[in-house]
CSV table of N, CA and C in Angstrom, one decimal:
chain,number,residue,atom,x,y,z
T,230,MET,N,78.3,87.9,146.5
T,230,MET,CA,79.3,88.8,147.1
T,230,MET,C,80.7,88.6,146.4
T,231,LYS,N,81.2,89.6,145.8
T,231,LYS,CA,82.6,89.5,145.2
T,231,LYS,C,83.6,89.6,146.3
T,232,ARG,N,84.6,88.7,146.3
T,232,ARG,CA,85.7,88.8,147.3
T,232,ARG,C,86.8,89.6,146.7
T,233,SER,N,87.5,90.3,147.6
T,233,SER,CA,88.6,91.1,147.2
T,233,SER,C,89.7,91.1,148.3
T,234,ALA,N,91.0,91.3,147.8
T,234,ALA,CA,92.1,91.2,148.8
T,234,ALA,C,93.2,92.1,148.3
T,235,VAL,N,94.1,92.4,149.2
T,235,VAL,CA,95.4,93.1,148.8
T,235,VAL,C,96.5,92.0,148.9
T,236,ALA,N,97.3,91.9,147.8
T,236,ALA,CA,98.4,91.0,147.8
T,236,ALA,C,99.7,91.8,147.9
T,237,LEU,N,100.5,91.4,148.9
T,237,LEU,CA,101.8,92.0,149.0
T,237,LEU,C,102.9,91.2,148.3
T,238,LEU,N,103.5,91.7,147.3
T,238,LEU,CA,104.4,91.0,146.4
T,238,LEU,C,105.8,91.2,146.9
T,239,SER,N,106.5,90.1,147.3
T,239,SER,CA,107.9,90.3,147.8
T,239,SER,C,109.0,90.2,146.7
T,240,GLY,N,108.6,89.6,145.6
T,240,GLY,CA,109.6,89.3,144.5
T,240,GLY,C,110.0,87.9,144.4
T,241,GLY,N,109.5,87.1,145.4
T,241,GLY,CA,109.7,85.7,145.4
T,241,GLY,C,108.6,84.9,144.7
T,242,LEU,N,108.9,83.6,144.4
T,242,LEU,CA,108.0,82.7,143.8
T,242,LEU,C,106.8,82.5,144.6
T,243,ASP,N,106.9,82.4,145.9
T,243,ASP,CA,105.8,82.1,146.8
T,243,ASP,C,104.6,83.2,146.7
T,244,SER,N,105.0,84.4,146.7
T,244,SER,CA,103.9,85.5,146.6
T,244,SER,C,103.3,85.5,145.2
T,245,MET,N,104.0,85.2,144.1
T,245,MET,CA,103.4,85.1,142.8
T,245,MET,C,102.5,83.9,142.7
T,246,LEU,N,102.9,82.8,143.3
T,246,LEU,CA,102.0,81.6,143.2
T,246,LEU,C,100.7,81.9,144.1
T,247,ALA,N,100.9,82.5,145.2
T,247,ALA,CA,99.7,82.8,146.0
T,247,ALA,C,98.7,83.7,145.3
T,248,VAL,N,99.2,84.7,144.6
T,248,VAL,CA,98.4,85.6,143.8
T,248,VAL,C,97.7,84.8,142.7
T,249,LYS,N,98.4,83.9,142.0
T,249,LYS,CA,97.9,83.1,140.9
T,249,LYS,C,96.7,82.3,141.4
T,250,MET,N,96.9,81.7,142.6
T,250,MET,CA,95.9,80.8,143.2
T,250,MET,C,94.6,81.6,143.6
T,251,MET,N,94.8,82.8,144.1
T,251,MET,CA,93.7,83.6,144.5
T,251,MET,C,92.9,84.1,143.2
T,252,VAL,N,93.6,84.5,142.2
T,252,VAL,CA,93.0,84.9,140.9
T,252,VAL,C,92.2,83.7,140.4
T,253,GLU,N,92.7,82.5,140.4
T,253,GLU,CA,92.0,81.4,139.9
T,253,GLU,C,90.7,81.1,140.7
T,254,GLN,N,90.7,81.5,142.0
T,254,GLN,CA,89.5,81.3,142.8
T,254,GLN,C,88.5,82.5,142.6
T,255,GLY,N,88.8,83.4,141.7
T,255,GLY,CA,87.9,84.5,141.5
T,255,GLY,C,88.0,85.7,142.4
T,256,ILE,N,89.1,85.8,143.2
T,256,ILE,CA,89.3,86.9,144.1
T,256,ILE,C,89.9,88.1,143.4
T,257,GLU,N,89.2,89.2,143.5
T,257,GLU,CA,89.7,90.5,142.9
T,257,GLU,C,90.9,91.0,143.7
T,258,LEU,N,92.1,91.1,143.1
T,258,LEU,CA,93.3,91.5,143.8
T,258,LEU,C,93.8,92.9,143.5
T,259,THR,N,94.3,93.5,144.5
T,259,THR,CA,95.2,94.7,144.3
T,259,THR,C,96.6,94.3,144.7
T,260,ALA,N,97.5,94.3,143.8
T,260,ALA,CA,98.9,93.9,144.1
T,260,ALA,C,99.7,95.1,144.5
T,261,VAL,N,100.5,94.9,145.6
T,261,VAL,CA,101.3,96.0,146.1
T,261,VAL,C,102.8,95.5,146.2
T,262,HIS,N,103.7,96.3,145.7
T,262,HIS,CA,105.1,96.0,145.8
T,262,HIS,C,105.8,97.3,146.1
T,263,PHE,N,106.6,97.3,147.1
T,263,PHE,CA,107.3,98.5,147.5
T,263,PHE,C,108.7,98.5,147.0
T,264,THR,N,109.1,99.6,146.4
T,264,THR,CA,110.5,99.8,146.0
T,264,THR,C,111.2,100.6,147.1
T,265,SER,N,112.3,100.0,147.7
T,265,SER,CA,113.0,100.6,148.8
T,265,SER,C,114.3,101.2,148.3
T,266,PRO,N,114.7,102.3,148.8
T,266,PRO,CA,116.0,102.9,148.5
T,266,PRO,C,117.1,102.0,149.0
T,267,PHE,N,116.8,101.1,149.9
T,267,PHE,CA,117.8,100.2,150.5
T,267,PHE,C,117.9,98.9,149.7
T,268,CYS,N,117.1,98.7,148.6
T,268,CYS,CA,117.1,97.5,147.8
T,268,CYS,C,118.5,97.4,147.1
T,269,ASN,N,119.0,96.2,147.1
T,269,ASN,CA,120.3,96.0,146.4
T,269,ASN,C,120.0,95.2,145.1
T,270,CYS,N,118.8,95.3,144.5
T,270,CYS,CA,118.5,94.6,143.3
T,270,CYS,C,119.4,95.1,142.1
T,271,SER,N,119.8,94.2,141.3
T,271,SER,CA,120.7,94.6,140.2
T,271,SER,C,119.9,95.2,139.0
T,272,SER,N,118.6,94.9,138.9
T,272,SER,CA,117.8,95.5,137.9
T,272,SER,C,116.3,95.8,138.4
T,273,ARG,N,115.8,96.9,138.1
T,273,ARG,CA,114.4,97.2,138.5
T,273,ARG,C,113.4,96.6,137.6
T,274,ASN,N,113.8,96.0,136.5
T,274,ASN,CA,112.8,95.5,135.6
T,274,ASN,C,112.6,94.0,135.7
T,275,THR,N,113.1,93.4,136.9
T,275,THR,CA,112.9,92.0,137.1
T,275,THR,C,112.1,91.8,138.3
T,276,GLY,N,111.6,90.6,138.5
T,276,GLY,CA,110.9,90.2,139.7
T,276,GLY,C,109.4,90.7,139.7
T,277,CYS,N,108.8,90.7,140.9
T,277,CYS,CA,107.4,90.9,141.0
T,277,CYS,C,107.0,92.3,140.7
T,278,GLY,N,107.9,93.3,140.9
T,278,GLY,CA,107.5,94.7,140.5
T,278,GLY,C,107.1,94.8,139.1
T,279,ASN,N,107.9,94.1,138.2
T,279,ASN,CA,107.5,94.1,136.8
T,279,ASN,C,106.2,93.3,136.5
T,280,GLN,N,106.0,92.2,137.2
T,280,GLN,CA,104.8,91.4,137.1
T,280,GLN,C,103.6,92.2,137.5
T,281,ALA,N,103.7,93.0,138.6
T,281,ALA,CA,102.6,93.7,139.1
T,281,ALA,C,102.1,94.8,138.2
T,282,ARG,N,103.1,95.4,137.4
T,282,ARG,CA,102.7,96.4,136.4
T,282,ARG,C,102.0,95.9,135.2
T,283,GLN,N,102.0,94.6,135.0
T,283,GLN,CA,101.4,94.0,133.8
T,283,GLN,C,99.9,93.8,134.0
């Protein structure tokens, strides 16, 4: 039985490391990152949103 999960990416190191650990365990992931109009990020091409698109 193949295991699958949804990973919620916050943009921090902890969520990226959790995803990496699950992938190494053979878990099929769907990564989700929300872009909020209330975000005060200086650049949209940094952080986990960019990583999720790769």
